[in-house]
Short mmCIF file of C-alpha atoms in Angstrom, two decimals:
data_model
loop_
_atom_site.label_atom_id
_atom_site.label_comp_id
_atom_site.label_asym_id
_atom_site.label_seq_id
_atom_site.Cartn_x
_atom_site.Cartn_y
_atom_site.Cartn_z
CA MET A 869 8.13 -7.36 -40.74
CA ARG A 870 10.96 -8.66 -42.88
CA ASN A 871 11.24 -11.99 -44.63
CA TYR A 872 14.03 -14.25 -43.34
CA MET A 873 15.72 -17.35 -44.71
CA PHE A 874 17.39 -19.76 -42.29
CA THR A 875 19.65 -22.70 -42.92
CA ILE A 876 19.21 -25.45 -40.35
CA GLU A 877 21.11 -28.56 -39.36
CA TYR A 878 19.33 -31.21 -37.33
CA ASN A 879 19.62 -34.73 -36.03
CA GLY A 880 16.22 -36.25 -36.80
CA ARG A 881 16.50 -39.09 -34.28
CA ASN A 882 14.22 -37.57 -31.64
CA TYR A 883 11.61 -36.07 -33.95
CA VAL A 884 8.55 -37.17 -35.94
CA GLY A 885 10.01 -35.23 -38.86
CA TRP A 886 9.95 -31.66 -40.10
CA GLN A 887 6.23 -31.05 -40.05
CA ARG A 888 4.33 -29.97 -36.97
CA GLN A 889 2.06 -32.70 -35.57
CA LYS A 890 -0.24 -32.39 -32.61
CA ASP A 891 1.39 -33.50 -29.33
CA LEU A 892 4.46 -34.97 -31.08
CA PRO A 893 7.91 -33.34 -31.25
CA SER A 894 8.71 -31.95 -34.72
CA ILE A 895 11.53 -29.77 -36.01
CA GLN A 896 9.11 -27.14 -37.31
CA GLU A 897 7.41 -26.89 -33.90
CA LYS A 898 10.69 -26.46 -32.03
CA ILE A 899 11.90 -23.68 -34.33
CA GLU A 900 8.54 -21.90 -34.56
CA ASP A 901 8.23 -21.96 -30.78
CA ALA A 902 11.79 -20.71 -30.29
CA LEU A 903 11.26 -17.89 -32.82
CA SER A 904 7.89 -16.90 -31.35
CA SER A 905 9.30 -16.66 -27.83
CA LEU A 906 12.28 -14.68 -29.16
CA VAL A 907 10.39 -12.08 -31.23
CA GLY A 908 7.17 -11.99 -29.23
CA HIS A 909 4.73 -12.73 -32.03
CA THR A 910 3.41 -15.91 -33.61
CA VAL A 911 5.75 -17.21 -36.30
CA SER A 912 4.75 -19.42 -39.18
CA LEU A 913 7.75 -21.21 -40.67
CA THR A 914 7.84 -22.71 -44.16
CA GLY A 915 10.40 -25.45 -44.80
CA SER A 916 11.81 -26.29 -48.24
CA GLY A 917 9.94 -29.54 -47.80
CA ARG A 918 9.09 -32.12 -45.19
CA THR A 919 11.60 -34.60 -43.94
CA ASP A 920 10.27 -37.88 -42.51
CA SER A 921 10.55 -39.08 -38.97
CA GLY A 922 14.19 -39.87 -38.20
CA VAL A 923 15.59 -38.20 -41.35
CA HIS A 924 18.44 -35.74 -40.76
CA ALA A 925 19.33 -32.44 -42.37
CA ILE A 926 22.84 -31.20 -43.04
CA CYS A 927 21.23 -28.13 -44.57
CA GLN A 928 17.47 -27.67 -44.50
CA VAL A 929 16.17 -24.23 -45.50
CA ALA A 930 13.15 -22.46 -44.04
CA SER A 931 11.58 -19.00 -44.32
CA CYS A 932 9.31 -16.79 -42.23
CA ALA A 933 8.34 -13.18 -41.60
CA LEU A 934 9.76 -11.69 -38.39
CA ASP A 935 9.44 -8.38 -36.61
CA THR A 936 12.72 -8.10 -34.70
CA THR A 937 15.51 -5.65 -33.97
CA ILE A 938 18.07 -8.43 -33.52
CA SER A 939 20.73 -8.14 -36.23
CA THR A 940 20.68 -10.83 -38.89
CA ASP A 941 24.06 -12.28 -37.99
CA LYS A 942 23.20 -12.45 -34.26
CA LEU A 943 19.85 -14.12 -34.91
CA PRO A 944 21.15 -17.71 -35.20
CA PHE A 945 22.90 -17.40 -31.81
CA ALA A 946 19.76 -15.98 -30.18
CA ILE A 947 17.55 -18.75 -31.58
CA ASN A 948 20.09 -21.51 -30.82
CA ALA A 949 20.17 -20.41 -27.19
CA ILE A 950 16.51 -21.48 -26.99
CA LEU A 951 16.51 -24.51 -29.31
CA PRO A 952 17.37 -28.06 -28.19
CA GLU A 953 20.98 -28.93 -29.11
CA ASP A 954 19.97 -31.41 -31.83
CA ILE A 955 18.58 -28.52 -33.93
CA ARG A 956 20.83 -25.59 -34.93
CA ILE A 957 20.24 -22.54 -37.06
CA THR A 958 23.51 -22.30 -39.02
CA SER A 959 22.85 -19.05 -40.91
CA SER A 960 20.30 -16.32 -41.40
CA ARG A 961 19.64 -13.91 -44.29
CA VAL A 962 17.05 -11.24 -45.09
CA VAL A 963 15.33 -12.11 -48.35
CA VAL A 964 12.81 -10.61 -50.75
CA ASP A 965 9.20 -10.56 -49.56
CA ASP A 966 7.97 -13.12 -52.05
CA PHE A 967 10.67 -15.64 -51.15
CA ASN A 968 9.16 -18.90 -49.92
CA ALA A 969 11.52 -21.71 -48.90
CA ARG A 970 9.20 -24.28 -50.47
CA TYR A 971 8.05 -22.64 -53.70
CA SER A 972 11.28 -20.80 -54.50
CA ALA A 973 13.41 -23.97 -54.22
CA LYS A 974 15.02 -24.95 -57.53
CA ARG A 975 16.99 -28.08 -56.63
CA LYS A 976 17.45 -30.35 -53.66
CA THR A 977 20.20 -32.81 -52.90
CA TYR A 978 19.84 -35.82 -50.63
CA LEU A 979 22.64 -38.01 -49.27
CA TYR A 980 22.20 -41.61 -48.13
CA LYS A 981 24.88 -43.51 -46.17
CA ILE A 982 25.30 -47.29 -46.29
CA TYR A 983 27.94 -49.57 -44.82
CA THR A 984 28.39 -53.22 -45.65
CA SER A 985 29.25 -55.51 -42.77
CA ARG A 986 28.18 -58.82 -41.29
CA HIS A 987 28.22 -57.09 -37.89
CA ILE A 988 26.53 -53.97 -36.57
CA SER A 989 28.97 -51.03 -36.51
CA PRO A 990 28.50 -49.37 -33.09
CA LEU A 991 29.95 -46.14 -34.47
CA ARG A 992 27.61 -45.96 -37.46
CA ASP A 993 24.44 -47.81 -36.57
CA ASP A 994 22.53 -44.61 -35.72
CA THR A 995 23.60 -42.81 -38.87
CA HIS A 996 24.03 -45.39 -41.66
CA MET A 997 22.07 -48.27 -43.15
CA ARG A 998 23.77 -51.62 -42.69
CA VAL A 999 23.76 -54.09 -45.57
CA SER A 1000 25.10 -57.50 -44.58
CA VAL A 1001 26.29 -58.56 -48.05
CA PRO A 1002 28.88 -56.93 -50.34
CA LEU A 1003 27.41 -54.49 -52.87
CA ASP A 1004 28.46 -54.09 -56.50
CA ILE A 1005 28.95 -50.35 -56.81
CA GLU A 1006 29.35 -50.49 -60.58
CA SER A 1007 25.93 -52.11 -61.02
CA MET A 1008 24.39 -49.54 -58.67
CA GLN A 1009 25.99 -46.71 -60.63
CA ASP A 1010 24.73 -48.21 -63.91
CA ALA A 1011 21.23 -48.37 -62.47
CA CYS A 1012 21.46 -44.70 -61.49
CA THR A 1013 21.74 -43.62 -65.12
CA TYR A 1014 18.08 -44.59 -65.65
CA LEU A 1015 17.05 -42.09 -63.00
CA ILE A 1016 18.46 -39.05 -64.81
CA GLY A 1017 16.05 -36.75 -66.59
CA GLU A 1018 12.33 -36.03 -66.38
CA HIS A 1019 10.29 -39.12 -65.54
CA ASP A 1020 7.03 -40.11 -63.96
CA PHE A 1021 8.37 -41.56 -60.70
CA ARG A 1022 5.05 -42.95 -59.45
CA CYS A 1023 6.85 -46.28 -58.81
CA PHE A 1024 8.83 -44.56 -56.03
CA LEU A 1025 5.85 -42.92 -54.35
CA ALA A 1026 4.94 -44.37 -50.94
CA SER A 1027 1.66 -46.26 -51.25
CA GLY A 1028 -1.20 -44.31 -49.73
CA SER A 1029 0.18 -40.93 -50.81
CA GLN A 1030 -2.37 -38.59 -52.41
CA VAL A 1031 0.05 -36.69 -54.69
CA LYS A 1032 -1.29 -36.32 -58.25
CA ASP A 1033 1.70 -35.01 -60.20
CA THR A 1034 4.42 -37.64 -59.92
CA VAL A 1035 6.69 -36.24 -62.64
CA ARG A 1036 10.05 -35.04 -61.35
CA THR A 1037 13.41 -34.21 -62.92
CA ILE A 1038 16.58 -35.81 -61.59
CA TYR A 1039 19.77 -33.88 -62.47
CA SER A 1040 22.32 -36.26 -61.00
CA ALA A 1041 22.48 -39.54 -59.11
CA LYS A 1042 25.73 -41.10 -58.05
CA VAL A 1043 26.95 -43.99 -55.93
CA TYR A 1044 30.50 -43.88 -54.57
CA SER A 1045 32.61 -45.72 -52.03
CA VAL A 1046 33.93 -44.06 -48.89
CA GLY A 1047 36.75 -45.82 -47.06
CA ASP A 1048 36.78 -49.62 -46.93
CA ASP A 1049 33.16 -50.50 -46.39
CA GLU A 1050 30.93 -47.48 -46.97
CA ILE A 1051 28.80 -46.62 -49.95
CA HIS A 1052 27.18 -43.21 -50.26
CA PHE A 1053 24.39 -42.26 -52.64
CA GLU A 1054 23.71 -38.68 -53.67
CA ILE A 1055 20.76 -37.55 -55.73
CA GLU A 1056 19.87 -34.09 -56.96
CA GLY A 1057 16.49 -33.19 -58.41
CA ASN A 1058 13.89 -30.46 -58.76
CA GLY A 1059 11.81 -32.22 -56.13
CA PHE A 1060 11.15 -35.61 -54.59
CA LEU A 1061 8.00 -37.60 -53.85
CA TYR A 1062 7.18 -38.90 -50.40
CA ASN A 1063 9.71 -41.68 -49.58
CA MET A 1064 11.16 -41.46 -53.10
CA VAL A 1065 14.84 -41.37 -52.12
CA ARG A 1066 14.46 -44.21 -49.64
CA ILE A 1067 12.62 -46.42 -52.13
CA ILE A 1068 15.32 -45.70 -54.76
CA VAL A 1069 17.98 -46.69 -52.20
CA GLY A 1070 16.13 -49.92 -51.38
CA THR A 1071 16.02 -50.69 -55.10
CA LEU A 1072 19.72 -49.83 -55.58
CA VAL A 1073 20.64 -52.18 -52.72
CA ALA A 1074 18.67 -54.99 -54.41
CA ILE A 1075 20.56 -54.29 -57.66
CA GLY A 1076 23.92 -53.98 -55.87
CA SER A 1077 23.42 -57.38 -54.27
CA HIS A 1078 22.64 -58.86 -57.73
CA LYS A 1079 19.04 -59.64 -57.01
CA TYR A 1080 18.26 -57.70 -60.21
CA PRO A 1081 20.35 -56.35 -63.13
CA PRO A 1082 20.88 -52.56 -63.43
CA SER A 1083 18.24 -52.37 -66.18
CA HIS A 1084 15.67 -53.37 -63.58
CA MET A 1085 15.64 -49.68 -62.62
CA GLU A 1086 14.40 -48.72 -66.10
CA ASP A 1087 11.68 -51.40 -65.98
CA ILE A 1088 10.43 -50.24 -62.58
CA ILE A 1089 10.20 -46.61 -63.69
CA ALA A 1090 8.33 -47.63 -66.86
CA SER A 1091 5.90 -49.76 -64.82
CA ARG A 1092 4.81 -46.82 -62.61
CA ASP A 1093 4.09 -49.56 -60.05
CA ARG A 1094 5.29 -49.19 -56.45
CA SER A 1095 5.12 -52.96 -55.92
CA LYS A 1096 7.84 -53.51 -58.55
CA ALA A 1097 10.35 -51.44 -56.57
CA SER A 1098 12.11 -52.72 -53.43
CA PRO A 1099 11.23 -51.99 -49.79
CA THR A 1100 11.86 -48.49 -48.42
CA ALA A 1101 15.35 -48.09 -46.92
CA PRO A 1102 15.48 -46.86 -43.29
CA ALA A 1103 15.10 -43.16 -42.46
CA HIS A 1104 18.06 -42.78 -40.07
CA ALA A 1105 20.63 -42.95 -42.91
CA LEU A 1106 19.04 -40.20 -45.04
CA TYR A 1107 20.29 -36.60 -45.03
CA LEU A 1108 18.83 -33.55 -46.72
CA LYS A 1109 22.14 -32.12 -47.90
CA SER A 1110 21.29 -28.87 -49.65
CA VAL A 1111 18.56 -26.81 -51.27
CA GLU A 1112 19.30 -24.41 -54.12
CA TYR A 1113 17.60 -21.07 -54.76
CA PRO A 1114 18.01 -18.28 -57.30
CA ASN A 1115 20.83 -15.82 -56.47
CA ASN A 1116 18.65 -12.69 -56.57
CA ILE A 1117 16.66 -13.34 -53.41
CA TYR A 1118 18.97 -11.74 -50.85
CA LEU A 1119 18.45 -8.26 -49.40
CA ASP A 1120 21.49 -8.22 -47.05
CA MET B 681 42.55 -73.94 -24.26
CA ARG B 682 43.51 -71.97 -27.33
CA ASN B 683 44.67 -68.40 -27.58
CA TYR B 684 42.29 -66.05 -29.43
CA MET B 685 42.68 -62.59 -30.90
CA PHE B 686 39.59 -60.43 -31.36
CA THR B 687 39.10 -57.16 -33.20
CA ILE B 688 36.50 -54.96 -31.56
CA GLU B 689 34.59 -51.84 -32.55
CA TYR B 690 32.92 -49.79 -29.83
CA ASN B 691 31.20 -46.54 -29.13
CA GLY B 692 32.81 -45.35 -25.91
CA ARG B 693 30.01 -42.95 -24.96
CA ASN B 694 28.42 -45.14 -22.29
CA TYR B 695 31.61 -46.55 -20.75
CA VAL B 696 34.30 -45.51 -18.30
CA GLY B 697 36.82 -46.74 -20.85
CA TRP B 698 38.42 -50.04 -21.75
CA GLN B 699 39.64 -51.10 -18.33
CA ARG B 700 37.46 -52.90 -15.81
CA GLN B 701 36.56 -50.74 -12.82
CA LYS B 702 34.54 -51.82 -9.82
CA ASP B 703 30.79 -51.06 -10.21
CA LEU B 704 31.30 -48.96 -13.37
CA PRO B 705 30.56 -50.10 -16.95
CA SER B 706 33.73 -50.81 -18.95
CA ILE B 707 34.32 -52.38 -22.35
CA GLN B 708 36.62 -55.04 -20.88
CA GLU B 709 33.99 -56.04 -18.32
CA LYS B 710 31.23 -56.39 -20.94
CA ILE B 711 33.35 -58.58 -23.21
CA GLU B 712 34.85 -60.68 -20.40
CA ASP B 713 31.38 -61.30 -18.99
CA ALA B 714 29.95 -62.18 -22.41
CA LEU B 715 32.85 -64.56 -23.13
CA SER B 716 32.65 -66.18 -19.69
CA SER B 717 28.93 -66.85 -20.02
CA LEU B 718 29.48 -68.20 -23.54
CA VAL B 719 32.33 -70.62 -22.81
CA GLY B 720 31.47 -71.45 -19.18
CA HIS B 721 34.81 -70.55 -17.60
CA THR B 722 36.31 -67.33 -16.28
CA VAL B 723 37.94 -65.33 -19.07
CA SER B 724 40.70 -62.79 -18.60
CA LEU B 725 40.92 -60.45 -21.57
CA THR B 726 44.00 -58.39 -22.45
CA GLY B 727 43.46 -55.29 -24.59
CA SER B 728 46.16 -53.72 -26.78
CA GLY B 729 45.94 -50.85 -24.33
CA ARG B 730 43.44 -48.85 -22.35
CA THR B 731 41.17 -46.33 -23.93
CA ASP B 732 39.87 -43.52 -21.71
CA SER B 733 36.30 -42.88 -20.74
CA GLY B 734 34.33 -41.81 -23.81
CA VAL B 735 37.05 -42.75 -26.32
CA HIS B 736 35.89 -44.91 -29.24
CA ALA B 737 37.52 -47.78 -31.11
CA ILE B 738 37.20 -48.44 -34.82
CA CYS B 739 39.51 -51.39 -34.26
CA GLN B 740 40.68 -52.31 -30.77
CA VAL B 741 42.45 -55.67 -30.42
CA ALA B 742 42.25 -58.02 -27.44
CA SER B 743 43.42 -61.53 -26.63
CA CYS B 744 42.42 -64.32 -24.24
CA ALA B 745 42.59 -68.06 -23.74
CA LEU B 746 39.31 -69.90 -24.37
CA ASP B 747 38.13 -73.47 -24.10
CA THR B 748 35.34 -73.66 -26.67
CA THR B 749 34.06 -75.86 -29.51
CA ILE B 750 32.49 -72.89 -31.31
CA SER B 751 34.25 -72.39 -34.67
CA THR B 752 36.44 -69.32 -34.96
CA ASP B 753 34.32 -67.64 -37.62
CA LYS B 754 31.08 -68.22 -35.69
CA LEU B 755 32.56 -66.88 -32.46
CA PRO B 756 31.96 -63.15 -33.18
CA PHE B 757 28.27 -63.81 -33.87
CA ALA B 758 27.90 -65.84 -30.67
CA ILE B 759 29.57 -63.16 -28.54
CA ASN B 760 27.73 -60.29 -30.26
CA ALA B 761 24.40 -61.96 -29.45
CA ILE B 762 25.26 -61.40 -25.76
CA LEU B 763 27.06 -58.03 -25.93
CA PRO B 764 25.31 -54.64 -25.83
CA GLU B 765 24.92 -53.19 -29.35
CA ASP B 766 27.51 -50.46 -28.78
CA ILE B 767 30.28 -53.09 -28.57
CA ARG B 768 30.85 -55.51 -31.47
CA ILE B 769 33.42 -58.22 -32.06
CA THR B 770 34.27 -57.74 -35.74
CA SER B 771 36.65 -60.69 -36.21
CA SER B 772 38.24 -63.59 -34.41
CA ARG B 773 41.46 -65.54 -35.04
CA VAL B 774 43.33 -68.33 -33.29
CA VAL B 775 46.85 -67.15 -32.48
CA VAL B 776 50.09 -68.55 -31.08
CA ASP B 777 50.13 -69.24 -27.33
CA ASP B 778 52.56 -66.46 -26.48
CA PHE B 779 50.54 -63.80 -28.33
CA ASN B 780 49.45 -61.00 -26.02
CA ALA B 781 47.41 -58.14 -27.45
CA ARG B 782 49.31 -55.65 -25.32
CA TYR B 783 52.91 -56.87 -25.44
CA SER B 784 52.87 -58.15 -29.03
CA ALA B 785 51.56 -54.82 -30.41
CA LYS B 786 54.04 -53.11 -32.75
CA ARG B 787 52.22 -49.95 -33.79
CA LYS B 788 49.00 -48.16 -32.98
CA THR B 789 47.12 -45.54 -34.94
CA TYR B 790 44.72 -43.01 -33.45
CA LEU B 791 42.31 -40.76 -35.32
CA TYR B 792 40.95 -37.47 -33.97
CA LYS B 793 38.01 -35.63 -35.59
CA ILE B 794 37.55 -31.86 -35.41
CA TYR B 795 35.04 -29.55 -37.08
CA THR B 796 35.24 -25.78 -37.14
CA SER B 797 31.98 -23.91 -36.73
CA ARG B 798 30.53 -21.06 -34.73
CA HIS B 799 27.53 -23.31 -34.04
CA ILE B 800 27.21 -26.80 -32.59
CA SER B 801 26.73 -29.38 -35.35
CA PRO B 802 23.85 -31.64 -34.20
CA LEU B 803 25.07 -34.39 -36.51
CA ARG B 804 28.66 -34.35 -35.21
CA ASP B 805 28.59 -33.07 -31.66
CA ASP B 806 28.78 -36.57 -30.15
CA THR B 807 31.63 -37.67 -32.38
CA HIS B 808 33.80 -34.62 -33.16
CA MET B 809 35.47 -31.82 -31.26
CA ARG B 810 34.11 -28.40 -32.18
CA VAL B 811 36.52 -25.50 -32.61
CA SER B 812 34.75 -22.17 -33.02
CA VAL B 813 37.52 -20.42 -34.98
CA PRO B 814 39.04 -21.32 -38.37
CA LEU B 815 42.19 -23.48 -38.14
CA ASP B 816 45.31 -23.12 -40.25
CA ILE B 817 45.90 -26.67 -41.43
CA GLU B 818 49.32 -25.86 -42.88
CA SER B 819 50.61 -24.62 -39.52
CA MET B 820 49.21 -27.68 -37.81
CA GLN B 821 50.88 -29.95 -40.38
CA ASP B 822 54.18 -28.10 -39.90
CA ALA B 823 53.92 -28.61 -36.14
CA CYS B 824 53.37 -32.34 -36.69
CA THR B 825 56.83 -32.75 -38.20
CA TYR B 826 58.37 -32.15 -34.73
CA LEU B 827 56.49 -35.18 -33.40
CA ILE B 828 58.11 -37.67 -35.77
CA GLY B 829 60.85 -39.92 -34.39
CA GLU B 830 61.90 -41.10 -30.95
CA HIS B 831 61.38 -38.45 -28.29
CA ASP B 832 60.80 -38.13 -24.59
CA PHE B 833 57.14 -37.10 -24.65
CA ARG B 834 56.84 -36.33 -20.94
CA CYS B 835 55.26 -32.97 -21.88
CA PHE B 836 52.24 -34.88 -23.20
CA LEU B 837 51.80 -37.10 -20.17
CA ALA B 838 48.69 -36.37 -18.06
CA SER B 839 49.79 -34.86 -14.78
CA GLY B 840 49.53 -37.35 -11.93
CA SER B 841 50.49 -40.33 -14.11
CA GLN B 842 53.09 -42.67 -12.56
CA VAL B 843 54.70 -43.85 -15.83
CA LYS B 844 58.53 -43.81 -15.68
CA ASP B 845 59.56 -44.39 -19.29
CA THR B 846 58.11 -41.55 -21.34
CA VAL B 847 60.13 -42.18 -24.51
CA ARG B 848 58.00 -43.18 -27.51
CA THR B 849 58.52 -43.33 -31.26
CA ILE B 850 56.07 -41.61 -33.60
CA TYR B 851 56.12 -42.95 -37.17
CA SER B 852 53.65 -40.57 -38.75
CA ALA B 853 51.42 -37.65 -37.79
CA LYS B 854 49.21 -35.90 -40.31
CA VAL B 855 46.50 -33.28 -40.35
CA TYR B 856 44.11 -33.17 -43.30
CA SER B 857 40.83 -31.54 -44.25
CA VAL B 858 37.65 -33.53 -44.84
CA GLY B 859 34.83 -31.77 -46.65
CA ASP B 860 34.22 -28.09 -46.02
CA ASP B 861 34.76 -27.75 -42.30
CA GLU B 862 36.37 -30.88 -40.87
CA ILE B 863 39.96 -31.48 -39.88
CA HIS B 864 41.17 -34.95 -39.03
CA PHE B 865 44.40 -35.83 -37.25
CA GLU B 866 46.03 -39.26 -37.51
CA ILE B 867 49.03 -40.36 -35.52
CA GLU B 868 50.90 -43.66 -35.62
CA GLY B 869 53.44 -44.70 -33.00
CA ASN B 870 54.90 -47.63 -31.12
CA GLY B 871 52.87 -46.60 -28.08
CA PHE B 872 51.22 -43.61 -26.45
CA LEU B 873 51.28 -42.16 -22.94
CA TYR B 874 48.13 -41.56 -20.93
CA ASN B 875 46.21 -38.67 -22.63
CA MET B 876 49.11 -38.12 -25.04
CA VAL B 877 47.04 -37.95 -28.25
CA ARG B 878 44.47 -35.63 -26.71
CA ILE B 879 47.14 -33.25 -25.33
CA ILE B 880 48.85 -33.21 -28.75
CA VAL B 881 45.48 -32.33 -30.35
CA GLY B 882 44.91 -29.54 -27.82
CA THR B 883 48.35 -28.18 -28.69
CA LEU B 884 47.74 -28.49 -32.46
CA VAL B 885 44.47 -26.56 -32.10
CA ALA B 886 46.35 -23.76 -30.28
CA ILE B 887 48.90 -23.68 -33.12
CA GLY B 888 46.18 -23.90 -35.81
CA SER B 889 44.42 -20.88 -34.30
CA HIS B 890 47.74 -18.94 -34.35
CA LYS B 891 48.10 -18.76 -30.60
CA TYR B 892 51.60 -20.22 -31.13
CA PRO B 893 53.85 -20.80 -34.17
CA PRO B 894 54.42 -24.39 -35.40
CA SER B 895 57.88 -24.44 -33.75
CA HIS B 896 56.10 -24.21 -30.38
CA MET B 897 55.66 -27.99 -30.71
CA GLU B 898 59.45 -28.48 -30.73
CA ASP B 899 59.87 -26.20 -27.69
CA ILE B 900 57.20 -28.05 -25.71
CA ILE B 901 58.75 -31.45 -26.42
CA ALA B 902 62.22 -30.15 -25.42
CA SER B 903 60.81 -28.68 -22.18
CA ARG B 904 59.42 -32.04 -20.99
CA ASP B 905 56.92 -29.88 -19.09
CA ARG B 906 53.18 -30.69 -19.23
CA SER B 907 52.29 -27.12 -18.30
CA LYS B 908 53.85 -25.81 -21.54
CA ALA B 909 51.42 -27.88 -23.66
CA SER B 910 47.75 -26.94 -24.17
CA PRO B 911 44.70 -28.37 -22.40
CA THR B 912 43.63 -31.94 -23.17
CA ALA B 913 41.18 -32.16 -26.09
CA PRO B 914 37.87 -33.95 -25.34
CA ALA B 915 37.64 -37.76 -25.36
CA HIS B 916 34.51 -38.17 -27.50
CA ALA B 917 36.36 -37.23 -30.73
CA LEU B 918 39.20 -39.76 -30.32
CA TYR B 919 39.22 -43.13 -32.09
CA LEU B 920 41.65 -46.01 -31.72
CA LYS B 921 41.88 -46.81 -35.43
CA SER B 922 44.19 -49.82 -35.68
CA VAL B 923 46.82 -51.90 -33.93
CA GLU B 924 49.55 -53.68 -35.86
CA TYR B 925 51.09 -57.05 -35.00
CA PRO B 926 53.68 -59.32 -36.60
CA ASN B 927 52.32 -61.53 -39.42
CA ASN B 928 53.47 -64.83 -37.92
CA ILE B 929 51.05 -64.97 -35.00
CA TYR B 930 48.09 -66.67 -36.70
CA LEU B 931 47.32 -70.39 -36.38
CA ASP B 932 44.16 -70.44 -38.54
#
């Protein structure tokens, strides 16, 4: 048995999310099943974290122990031959035994894509959130500054979640325009609460449309009250972009 | 009756292309039918040009005569309420009577999206062409210089086409990288032959992968021989980006 780390790209549209759920299609299930049928033993895959139903990954990371003679660089091709085309293993590495994609993760970056238009964009409606009014990027960027640092982000925790420790550190958060009518949001942190990025985006959209001033973000965080933040932005425009690990984990 | 100009965005995936074909779903058919049911008379819509099956439009332009009391700025919303969601009217203007979206067009710009990867990208496979080897952007850009100007582009005309005049003028052609692994190609001309952009892209990919030197582009054009050029690149990565008209056509 050796410990493997995989990077994975997926289109979340047809899945209930990363985590395996009984009788429902999940990313974890598809990859575990593909790996098990490939190596001939049961495989238990650990993702860097869950992604919600409909959320995409440009680069999710997962780890598992495998007993296989397939060479590490051939492994992605062998697994991809079994996987559905909306999930692809993009790389494979052998890593130290105590590597765990969830607990070894140091930083994660999420990307959220918005376009502003009075009409649905047929080329982006599956992949971006549409906002029907213009957004003030400068106000959104100002609001982002309040996110930086270590804070109790309970205000951005989906109601009903059982998580106790709601303190997280945000290293960067930026809003930038792409082309004529797109606004992208990128946020990097040591971890994120359930629905946290999507609730932040909902709040940024409210600030960008001048429903609230940028300082509203500071007030919400201080309140620790989910009801003060805005509604959760849709899942289909959210992308897990990257997960960072220490450099000394690789054995190949 | 007044003459209208519409800008249209569409995802070409589910259509046989712009042009109406008996018993097959086309963009023209969907918009003509929506307009006819809206205004209560038969509508004949002229596009700036055909797009092939599977080709998308960021901004197609079409014109038609309508007898309606609906205000010009409300018209897109009224039509969009009838159209399928993968076709959207993005703007509407009243134009001079002799405006014709096809014959009044001065310039058109097409965009083609490529990514280079040994694996399918689940997030881009519907919208980009995948090339499994690295591409030399500089060689591709060098090859583009031979496209500029007025040339007989018979070499890029799909075999079987009946077009007589194969002389077109290309104003600009550029290849540029986007992010880590994407290459976009944009070409602007006074008109394009059937499959011309896709055959040029196929040829640029052959040059970018060092199958031929950049000067191969000049030789192909001089040969006027379709068989010298490379295979046609796939339709699903091609976007009609814009169509330019004179400024003096608008009545509103």
